Amino acid sequence: MRADAFLSAAETLPYAELSEITAGRGLVVVAPHPDDESLGCGGLIAQSRARGWPVRLVVVSDGVGSHPNSASYPPARLRALREAETLAAARALGLGAEHVRFLRLPDRSVPSTGPEAEAAAGAIAAAARECGAGALFVTWAHDPHCDHQACAALAGLALRHLDGVRLFAYPVWGWSLPAETEVGPGPDGVRLDVTGQLAAKAAAIAAHRSQTTDLIVDDPDGFRLDAAMLARFARPFEIFLKVHP
C-alpha cells in the first residue's frame, strides 16, 4: 500500500481503551531522540500515569545531531540540555526522572545490529521486566530516519527476551514520506483517545525548547519542529500500529 493511503487509513483505525492496548499492565516507550516520546506517545504516557500504571521511558540516542554546528552548544552541552528537556517533559506527563533511562548512543548512527545494539535491546527488555510491561512502543519502521528504523529493530530484539509483551509502532516522521512510497499491507492497529491529556502533552512538547523555539541561534542548519508537524501531534488521538514479529 502507498504511504498516503496507509496513513489515511491509520487515521481511521478503531479506538481502543488503554487497558486493552497494554493488557492492563505497565508499558515501555522507546524514543530514538529526546522529544519523540512526547510527540508520539505523550498522551499514552500521561493517561497511564494518571491511572497509576507503571511506565518506563528509554531514550536511545544522545540527540546531539539536531544542532551539529552550534558553537554555543557543543555536543556535551547539547546532550545535557536535551536530557534536561526530556526530564521536564516527563514531569509534565506525570513520569518521574527515576523512570527515564538515557542510552546515549550516537545521534544519526544508532546501531541495529552488533554488540551495542544487543546491549540497547537488553536495556529495553530490562525496563519492560522492571515495570511488568504488557506493551512496548517504538517508532514505526517506515519512518524516514535511520535512528527511528534502528530503534524499531532494537525493540524487535528486545522482544526476544520477553514473554507476553505486545509491540506497537508509532509514526513520527512517517507523515513526511513521499505519497507513493510503498509501506506494505494496510494498517493493523488502534487509536487511543487522548483528549483529556492534550494539555499535558502540549506542555511536554513545549518542554523540548531546543527543538521548538529559537533557543539555539548559532546553527543555520539546526533542526526545529515546524508548525505543521506540531499540529499533527496536537490531535485528540494517538496512533499505535500492531507489530507482528
PDB file of C-alpha atoms in Angstrom:
ATOM      1  CA  MET A   1       0.000   0.000   0.000  1.00  0.00           C
ATOM      2  CA  ARG A   2       1.162   3.536  -0.749  1.00  0.00           C
ATOM      3  CA  ALA A   3       2.148   5.674   2.220  1.00  0.00           C
ATOM      4  CA  ASP A   4      -0.588   8.226   1.613  1.00  0.00           C
ATOM      5  CA  ALA A   5      -3.312   5.571   1.608  1.00  0.00           C
ATOM      6  CA  PHE A   6      -1.777   3.743   4.559  1.00  0.00           C
ATOM      7  CA  LEU A   7      -1.567   6.826   6.764  1.00  0.00           C
ATOM      8  CA  SER A   8      -5.031   7.977   5.762  1.00  0.00           C
ATOM      9  CA  ALA A   9      -6.376   4.577   6.800  1.00  0.00           C
ATOM     10  CA  ALA A  10      -4.371   4.730  10.041  1.00  0.00           C
ATOM     11  CA  GLU A  11      -6.205   7.924  10.943  1.00  0.00           C
ATOM     12  CA  THR A  12      -9.472   5.963  10.977  1.00  0.00           C
ATOM     13  CA  LEU A  13      -8.337   2.914  12.944  1.00  0.00           C
ATOM     14  CA  PRO A  14     -10.755   1.854  15.682  1.00  0.00           C
ATOM     15  CA  TYR A  15     -10.399   3.291  19.146  1.00  0.00           C
ATOM     16  CA  ALA A  16      -9.284   1.024  21.965  1.00  0.00           C
ATOM     17  CA  GLU A  17      -9.161   1.509  25.710  1.00  0.00           C
ATOM     18  CA  LEU A  18      -5.766   1.841  27.345  1.00  0.00           C
ATOM     19  CA  SER A  19      -6.355  -1.368  29.283  1.00  0.00           C
ATOM     20  CA  GLU A  20      -6.919  -3.248  26.017  1.00  0.00           C
ATOM     21  CA  ILE A  21      -3.703  -1.918  24.490  1.00  0.00           C
ATOM     22  CA  THR A  22      -1.447  -2.692  27.443  1.00  0.00           C
ATOM     23  CA  ALA A  23      -3.373  -5.688  28.816  1.00  0.00           C
ATOM     24  CA  GLY A  24      -3.803  -3.657  31.996  1.00  0.00           C
ATOM     25  CA  ARG A  25      -0.081  -3.777  32.729  1.00  0.00           C
ATOM     26  CA  GLY A  26       2.858  -1.381  32.580  1.00  0.00           C
ATOM     27  CA  LEU A  27       4.436  -0.089  29.406  1.00  0.00           C
ATOM     28  CA  VAL A  28       7.747   0.978  27.918  1.00  0.00           C
ATOM     29  CA  VAL A  29       8.171   3.794  25.397  1.00  0.00           C
ATOM     30  CA  VAL A  30      11.318   3.698  23.272  1.00  0.00           C
ATOM     31  CA  ALA A  31      12.278   7.106  21.843  1.00  0.00           C
ATOM     32  CA  PRO A  32      15.060   7.379  19.255  1.00  0.00           C
ATOM     33  CA  HIS A  33      15.644  11.009  20.224  1.00  0.00           C
ATOM     34  CA  PRO A  34      14.605  13.254  23.088  1.00  0.00           C
ATOM     35  CA  ASP A  35      11.138  14.577  22.050  1.00  0.00           C
ATOM     36  CA  ASP A  36       9.874  11.531  20.109  1.00  0.00           C
ATOM     37  CA  GLU A  37       8.248  10.249  23.295  1.00  0.00           C
ATOM     38  CA  SER A  38       6.227  13.449  23.718  1.00  0.00           C
ATOM     39  CA  LEU A  39       5.233  13.696  20.058  1.00  0.00           C
ATOM     40  CA  GLY A  40       4.119  10.125  19.513  1.00  0.00           C
ATOM     41  CA  CYS A  41       3.225   8.866  22.979  1.00  0.00           C
ATOM     42  CA  GLY A  42       2.685  11.903  25.207  1.00  0.00           C
ATOM     43  CA  GLY A  43      -0.997  11.170  25.669  1.00  0.00           C
ATOM     44  CA  LEU A  44      -0.341   7.486  26.242  1.00  0.00           C
ATOM     45  CA  ILE A  45       2.208   8.216  28.961  1.00  0.00           C
ATOM     46  CA  ALA A  46       0.052  10.841  30.672  1.00  0.00           C
ATOM     47  CA  GLN A  47      -3.049   8.651  30.628  1.00  0.00           C
ATOM     48  CA  SER A  48      -1.127   5.679  32.008  1.00  0.00           C
ATOM     49  CA  ARG A  49       0.402   7.721  34.805  1.00  0.00           C
ATOM     50  CA  ALA A  50      -2.961   9.285  35.678  1.00  0.00           C
ATOM     51  CA  ARG A  51      -4.211   5.746  36.291  1.00  0.00           C
ATOM     52  CA  GLY A  52      -1.191   4.889  38.379  1.00  0.00           C
ATOM     53  CA  TRP A  53       0.200   2.393  35.890  1.00  0.00           C
ATOM     54  CA  PRO A  54       3.984   1.952  35.706  1.00  0.00           C
ATOM     55  CA  VAL A  55       5.752   3.496  32.713  1.00  0.00           C
ATOM     56  CA  ARG A  56       9.379   3.415  31.653  1.00  0.00           C
ATOM     57  CA  LEU A  57      10.936   5.682  29.027  1.00  0.00           C
ATOM     58  CA  VAL A  58      14.106   4.633  27.204  1.00  0.00           C
ATOM     59  CA  VAL A  59      15.734   7.404  25.136  1.00  0.00           C
ATOM     60  CA  VAL A  60      18.167   5.746  22.766  1.00  0.00           C
ATOM     61  CA  SER A  61      20.317   8.444  21.116  1.00  0.00           C
ATOM     62  CA  ASP A  62      22.111  11.394  22.667  1.00  0.00           C
ATOM     63  CA  GLY A  63      20.219  13.883  20.471  1.00  0.00           C
ATOM     64  CA  VAL A  64      23.265  15.978  19.590  1.00  0.00           C
ATOM     65  CA  GLY A  65      22.620  15.740  15.857  1.00  0.00           C
ATOM     66  CA  SER A  66      19.901  18.405  15.995  1.00  0.00           C
ATOM     67  CA  HIS A  67      22.378  21.301  16.050  1.00  0.00           C
ATOM     68  CA  PRO A  68      25.724  19.916  14.861  1.00  0.00           C
ATOM     69  CA  ASN A  69      27.288  23.286  14.049  1.00  0.00           C
ATOM     70  CA  SER A  70      26.418  25.243  17.184  1.00  0.00           C
ATOM     71  CA  ALA A  71      29.410  26.782  18.972  1.00  0.00           C
ATOM     72  CA  SER A  72      27.340  27.783  21.994  1.00  0.00           C
ATOM     73  CA  TYR A  73      26.005  24.256  22.393  1.00  0.00           C
ATOM     74  CA  PRO A  74      28.827  21.814  21.631  1.00  0.00           C
ATOM     75  CA  PRO A  75      27.894  18.111  21.873  1.00  0.00           C
ATOM     76  CA  ALA A  76      28.320  17.641  25.632  1.00  0.00           C
ATOM     77  CA  ARG A  77      26.316  20.754  26.488  1.00  0.00           C
ATOM     78  CA  LEU A  78      23.618  19.959  23.924  1.00  0.00           C
ATOM     79  CA  ARG A  79      23.278  16.433  25.260  1.00  0.00           C
ATOM     80  CA  ALA A  80      22.843  17.753  28.790  1.00  0.00           C
ATOM     81  CA  LEU A  81      20.261  20.271  27.582  1.00  0.00           C
ATOM     82  CA  ARG A  82      18.241  17.703  25.686  1.00  0.00           C
ATOM     83  CA  GLU A  83      18.257  15.302  28.604  1.00  0.00           C
ATOM     84  CA  ALA A  84      17.089  18.079  30.935  1.00  0.00           C
ATOM     85  CA  GLU A  85      14.316  18.936  28.474  1.00  0.00           C
ATOM     86  CA  THR A  86      13.260  15.291  28.387  1.00  0.00           C
ATOM     87  CA  LEU A  87      13.047  15.102  32.165  1.00  0.00           C
ATOM     88  CA  ALA A  88      10.931  18.272  32.177  1.00  0.00           C
ATOM     89  CA  ALA A  89       8.678  16.758  29.509  1.00  0.00           C
ATOM     90  CA  ALA A  90       8.390  13.557  31.525  1.00  0.00           C
ATOM     91  CA  ARG A  91       7.357  15.538  34.599  1.00  0.00           C
ATOM     92  CA  ALA A  92       4.623  17.243  32.582  1.00  0.00           C
ATOM     93  CA  LEU A  93       3.323  13.782  31.710  1.00  0.00           C
ATOM     94  CA  GLY A  94       3.484  12.543  35.297  1.00  0.00           C
ATOM     95  CA  LEU A  95       6.633  10.459  34.880  1.00  0.00           C
ATOM     96  CA  GLY A  96       9.478  10.767  37.374  1.00  0.00           C
ATOM     97  CA  ALA A  97      13.131  11.086  36.405  1.00  0.00           C
ATOM     98  CA  GLU A  98      13.902   7.751  38.054  1.00  0.00           C
ATOM     99  CA  HIS A  99      11.860   6.038  35.348  1.00  0.00           C
ATOM    100  CA  VAL A 100      13.704   7.611  32.404  1.00  0.00           C
ATOM    101  CA  ARG A 101      16.846   5.988  31.018  1.00  0.00           C
ATOM    102  CA  PHE A 102      19.231   7.579  28.506  1.00  0.00           C
ATOM    103  CA  LEU A 103      21.300   5.117  26.466  1.00  0.00           C
ATOM    104  CA  ARG A 104      23.332   7.920  24.807  1.00  0.00           C
ATOM    105  CA  LEU A 105      24.011   6.126  21.550  1.00  0.00           C
ATOM    106  CA  PRO A 106      25.246   8.419  18.745  1.00  0.00           C
ATOM    107  CA  ASP A 107      22.547  10.514  17.105  1.00  0.00           C
ATOM    108  CA  ARG A 108      22.204   9.595  13.412  1.00  0.00           C
ATOM    109  CA  SER A 109      24.233   6.418  13.995  1.00  0.00           C
ATOM    110  CA  VAL A 110      22.102   4.244  16.279  1.00  0.00           C
ATOM    111  CA  PRO A 111      23.083   0.636  15.509  1.00  0.00           C
ATOM    112  CA  SER A 112      20.532  -2.038  14.686  1.00  0.00           C
ATOM    113  CA  THR A 113      22.932  -4.981  14.886  1.00  0.00           C
ATOM    114  CA  GLY A 114      26.078  -5.880  16.785  1.00  0.00           C
ATOM    115  CA  PRO A 115      27.128  -5.699  20.436  1.00  0.00           C
ATOM    116  CA  GLU A 116      25.896  -2.130  21.050  1.00  0.00           C
ATOM    117  CA  ALA A 117      22.503  -2.988  19.593  1.00  0.00           C
ATOM    118  CA  GLU A 118      22.242  -6.121  21.727  1.00  0.00           C
ATOM    119  CA  ALA A 119      23.135  -4.094  24.827  1.00  0.00           C
ATOM    120  CA  ALA A 120      20.490  -1.489  23.978  1.00  0.00           C
ATOM    121  CA  ALA A 121      17.900  -4.222  23.402  1.00  0.00           C
ATOM    122  CA  GLY A 122      18.850  -5.685  26.759  1.00  0.00           C
ATOM    123  CA  ALA A 123      18.271  -2.319  28.431  1.00  0.00           C
ATOM    124  CA  ILE A 124      14.834  -2.067  26.820  1.00  0.00           C
ATOM    125  CA  ALA A 125      13.944  -5.590  27.922  1.00  0.00           C
ATOM    126  CA  ALA A 126      15.150  -4.832  31.454  1.00  0.00           C
ATOM    127  CA  ALA A 127      12.902  -1.754  31.589  1.00  0.00           C
ATOM    128  CA  ALA A 128       9.964  -3.898  30.472  1.00  0.00           C
ATOM    129  CA  ARG A 129      10.591  -6.501  33.160  1.00  0.00           C
ATOM    130  CA  GLU A 130      11.037  -3.794  35.787  1.00  0.00           C
ATOM    131  CA  CYS A 131       7.568  -2.362  35.211  1.00  0.00           C
ATOM    132  CA  GLY A 132       5.767  -5.590  34.362  1.00  0.00           C
ATOM    133  CA  ALA A 133       5.102  -4.304  30.865  1.00  0.00           C
ATOM    134  CA  GLY A 134       2.280  -5.625  28.777  1.00  0.00           C
ATOM    135  CA  ALA A 135       3.264  -3.480  25.789  1.00  0.00           C
ATOM    136  CA  LEU A 136       6.289  -1.878  24.201  1.00  0.00           C
ATOM    137  CA  PHE A 137       6.012   1.215  21.970  1.00  0.00           C
ATOM    138  CA  VAL A 138       8.628   2.254  19.413  1.00  0.00           C
ATOM    139  CA  THR A 139       8.836   4.363  16.283  1.00  0.00           C
ATOM    140  CA  TRP A 140       7.490   2.966  13.013  1.00  0.00           C
ATOM    141  CA  ALA A 141       9.993   1.001  10.931  1.00  0.00           C
ATOM    142  CA  HIS A 142       8.982   3.058   7.867  1.00  0.00           C
ATOM    143  CA  ASP A 143       9.796   6.411   9.472  1.00  0.00           C
ATOM    144  CA  PRO A 144      12.310   8.016   7.070  1.00  0.00           C
ATOM    145  CA  HIS A 145      15.032   8.447   9.681  1.00  0.00           C
ATOM    146  CA  CYS A 146      17.823   5.943  10.235  1.00  0.00           C
ATOM    147  CA  ASP A 147      17.619   6.158  14.029  1.00  0.00           C
ATOM    148  CA  HIS A 148      13.866   5.545  14.034  1.00  0.00           C
ATOM    149  CA  GLN A 149      14.335   2.491  11.858  1.00  0.00           C
ATOM    150  CA  ALA A 150      17.189   1.247  14.047  1.00  0.00           C
ATOM    151  CA  CYS A 151      15.074   1.639  17.175  1.00  0.00           C
ATOM    152  CA  ALA A 152      12.302  -0.407  15.588  1.00  0.00           C
ATOM    153  CA  ALA A 153      14.905  -3.139  15.118  1.00  0.00           C
ATOM    154  CA  LEU A 154      16.115  -2.764  18.717  1.00  0.00           C
ATOM    155  CA  ALA A 155      12.572  -3.215  20.015  1.00  0.00           C
ATOM    156  CA  GLY A 156      12.280  -6.388  17.956  1.00  0.00           C
ATOM    157  CA  LEU A 157      15.498  -7.667  19.508  1.00  0.00           C
ATOM    158  CA  ALA A 158      14.241  -6.797  22.989  1.00  0.00           C
ATOM    159  CA  LEU A 159      11.038  -8.721  22.392  1.00  0.00           C
ATOM    160  CA  ARG A 160      13.046 -11.931  22.046  1.00  0.00           C
ATOM    161  CA  HIS A 161      13.892 -11.630  25.739  1.00  0.00           C
ATOM    162  CA  LEU A 162      10.292 -11.036  26.841  1.00  0.00           C
ATOM    163  CA  ASP A 163       7.180 -13.179  27.117  1.00  0.00           C
ATOM    164  CA  GLY A 164       3.658 -11.940  26.588  1.00  0.00           C
ATOM    165  CA  VAL A 165       4.604  -8.376  25.653  1.00  0.00           C
ATOM    166  CA  ARG A 166       2.880  -6.710  22.693  1.00  0.00           C
ATOM    167  CA  LEU A 167       4.793  -4.467  20.317  1.00  0.00           C
ATOM    168  CA  PHE A 168       3.285  -1.297  18.840  1.00  0.00           C
ATOM    169  CA  ALA A 169       4.757   1.291  16.479  1.00  0.00           C
ATOM    170  CA  TYR A 170       4.010   4.997  16.473  1.00  0.00           C
ATOM    171  CA  PRO A 171       4.668   7.079  13.314  1.00  0.00           C
ATOM    172  CA  VAL A 172       6.625  10.309  13.732  1.00  0.00           C
ATOM    173  CA  TRP A 173       8.469  11.167  10.525  1.00  0.00           C
ATOM    174  CA  GLY A 174       6.363   8.675   8.591  1.00  0.00           C
ATOM    175  CA  TRP A 175       3.937  11.523   7.966  1.00  0.00           C
ATOM    176  CA  SER A 176       6.553  13.118   5.707  1.00  0.00           C
ATOM    177  CA  LEU A 177       7.024  10.077   3.457  1.00  0.00           C
ATOM    178  CA  PRO A 178       6.520  10.692  -0.270  1.00  0.00           C
ATOM    179  CA  ALA A 179       2.942   9.713  -1.069  1.00  0.00           C
ATOM    180  CA  GLU A 180       3.947   6.967  -3.489  1.00  0.00           C
ATOM    181  CA  THR A 181       6.270   5.150  -1.047  1.00  0.00           C
ATOM    182  CA  GLU A 182       5.275   1.517  -0.634  1.00  0.00           C
ATOM    183  CA  VAL A 183       4.924   0.544   3.025  1.00  0.00           C
ATOM    184  CA  GLY A 184       3.365  -2.910   2.811  1.00  0.00           C
ATOM    185  CA  PRO A 185      -0.123  -4.139   3.764  1.00  0.00           C
ATOM    186  CA  GLY A 186      -2.797  -1.851   5.169  1.00  0.00           C
ATOM    187  CA  PRO A 187      -2.562  -0.721   8.807  1.00  0.00           C
ATOM    188  CA  ASP A 188      -3.415  -3.023  11.670  1.00  0.00           C
ATOM    189  CA  GLY A 189      -3.671  -1.170  14.930  1.00  0.00           C
ATOM    190  CA  VAL A 190      -5.672   1.128  17.146  1.00  0.00           C
ATOM    191  CA  ARG A 191      -6.118   4.732  18.162  1.00  0.00           C
ATOM    192  CA  LEU A 192      -6.090   5.955  21.734  1.00  0.00           C
ATOM    193  CA  ASP A 193      -8.331   8.874  22.696  1.00  0.00           C
ATOM    194  CA  VAL A 194      -6.050  11.389  24.435  1.00  0.00           C
ATOM    195  CA  THR A 195      -8.460  14.324  24.563  1.00  0.00           C
ATOM    196  CA  GLY A 196      -8.066  14.554  28.328  1.00  0.00           C
ATOM    197  CA  GLN A 197      -4.278  14.562  28.055  1.00  0.00           C
ATOM    198  CA  LEU A 198      -3.832  17.222  25.364  1.00  0.00           C
ATOM    199  CA  ALA A 199      -2.764  19.948  27.787  1.00  0.00           C
ATOM    200  CA  ALA A 200      -0.141  17.712  29.406  1.00  0.00           C
ATOM    201  CA  LYS A 201       1.078  16.568  26.005  1.00  0.00           C
ATOM    202  CA  ALA A 202       1.377  20.149  24.754  1.00  0.00           C
ATOM    203  CA  ALA A 203       3.370  21.071  27.858  1.00  0.00           C
ATOM    204  CA  ALA A 204       5.668  18.103  27.317  1.00  0.00           C
ATOM    205  CA  ILE A 205       6.331  19.019  23.689  1.00  0.00           C
ATOM    206  CA  ALA A 206       6.943  22.650  24.664  1.00  0.00           C
ATOM    207  CA  ALA A 207       9.498  21.487  27.240  1.00  0.00           C
ATOM    208  CA  HIS A 208      11.735  20.494  24.328  1.00  0.00           C
ATOM    209  CA  ARG A 209      12.650  24.140  23.772  1.00  0.00           C
ATOM    210  CA  SER A 210      15.752  23.387  21.714  1.00  0.00           C
ATOM    211  CA  GLN A 211      13.502  21.695  19.158  1.00  0.00           C
ATOM    212  CA  THR A 212      10.511  24.038  19.199  1.00  0.00           C
ATOM    213  CA  THR A 213      11.975  27.543  19.633  1.00  0.00           C
ATOM    214  CA  ASP A 214      14.966  29.672  18.617  1.00  0.00           C
ATOM    215  CA  LEU A 215      16.794  28.805  21.822  1.00  0.00           C
ATOM    216  CA  ILE A 216      19.886  27.820  19.806  1.00  0.00           C
ATOM    217  CA  VAL A 217      20.511  30.569  17.279  1.00  0.00           C
ATOM    218  CA  ASP A 218      24.046  29.948  16.040  1.00  0.00           C
ATOM    219  CA  ASP A 219      23.474  26.945  13.771  1.00  0.00           C
ATOM    220  CA  PRO A 220      21.848  27.785  10.428  1.00  0.00           C
ATOM    221  CA  ASP A 221      21.365  24.071   9.810  1.00  0.00           C
ATOM    222  CA  GLY A 222      19.827  23.448  13.221  1.00  0.00           C
ATOM    223  CA  PHE A 223      16.615  21.462  13.487  1.00  0.00           C
ATOM    224  CA  ARG A 224      13.280  22.893  14.526  1.00  0.00           C
ATOM    225  CA  LEU A 225       9.852  21.267  14.526  1.00  0.00           C
ATOM    226  CA  ASP A 226       7.634  23.186  12.148  1.00  0.00           C
ATOM    227  CA  ALA A 227       4.057  24.283  12.752  1.00  0.00           C
ATOM    228  CA  ALA A 228       2.574  21.579  10.520  1.00  0.00           C
ATOM    229  CA  MET A 229       4.400  18.854  12.415  1.00  0.00           C
ATOM    230  CA  LEU A 230       3.357  20.247  15.779  1.00  0.00           C
ATOM    231  CA  ALA A 231      -0.267  20.449  14.617  1.00  0.00           C
ATOM    232  CA  ARG A 232      -0.107  16.808  13.547  1.00  0.00           C
ATOM    233  CA  PHE A 233       0.627  15.781  17.124  1.00  0.00           C
ATOM    234  CA  ALA A 234      -1.918  18.088  18.711  1.00  0.00           C
ATOM    235  CA  ARG A 235      -4.811  15.927  17.561  1.00  0.00           C
ATOM    236  CA  PRO A 236      -7.035  14.235  20.182  1.00  0.00           C
ATOM    237  CA  PHE A 237      -5.795  10.730  19.374  1.00  0.00           C
ATOM    238  CA  GLU A 238      -2.564   8.798  19.036  1.00  0.00           C
ATOM    239  CA  ILE A 239      -1.985   6.002  16.548  1.00  0.00           C
ATOM    240  CA  PHE A 240      -0.420   2.691  17.507  1.00  0.00           C
ATOM    241  CA  LEU A 241       0.280   0.126  14.810  1.00  0.00           C
ATOM    242  CA  LYS A 242       0.499  -3.516  15.808  1.00  0.00           C
ATOM    243  CA  VAL A 243       3.863  -5.079  15.001  1.00  0.00           C
ATOM    244  CA  HIS A 244       3.824  -8.798  14.308  1.00  0.00           C
ATOM    245  CA  PRO A 245       7.354 -10.149  14.787  1.00  0.00           C
TER     246      PRO A 245
END
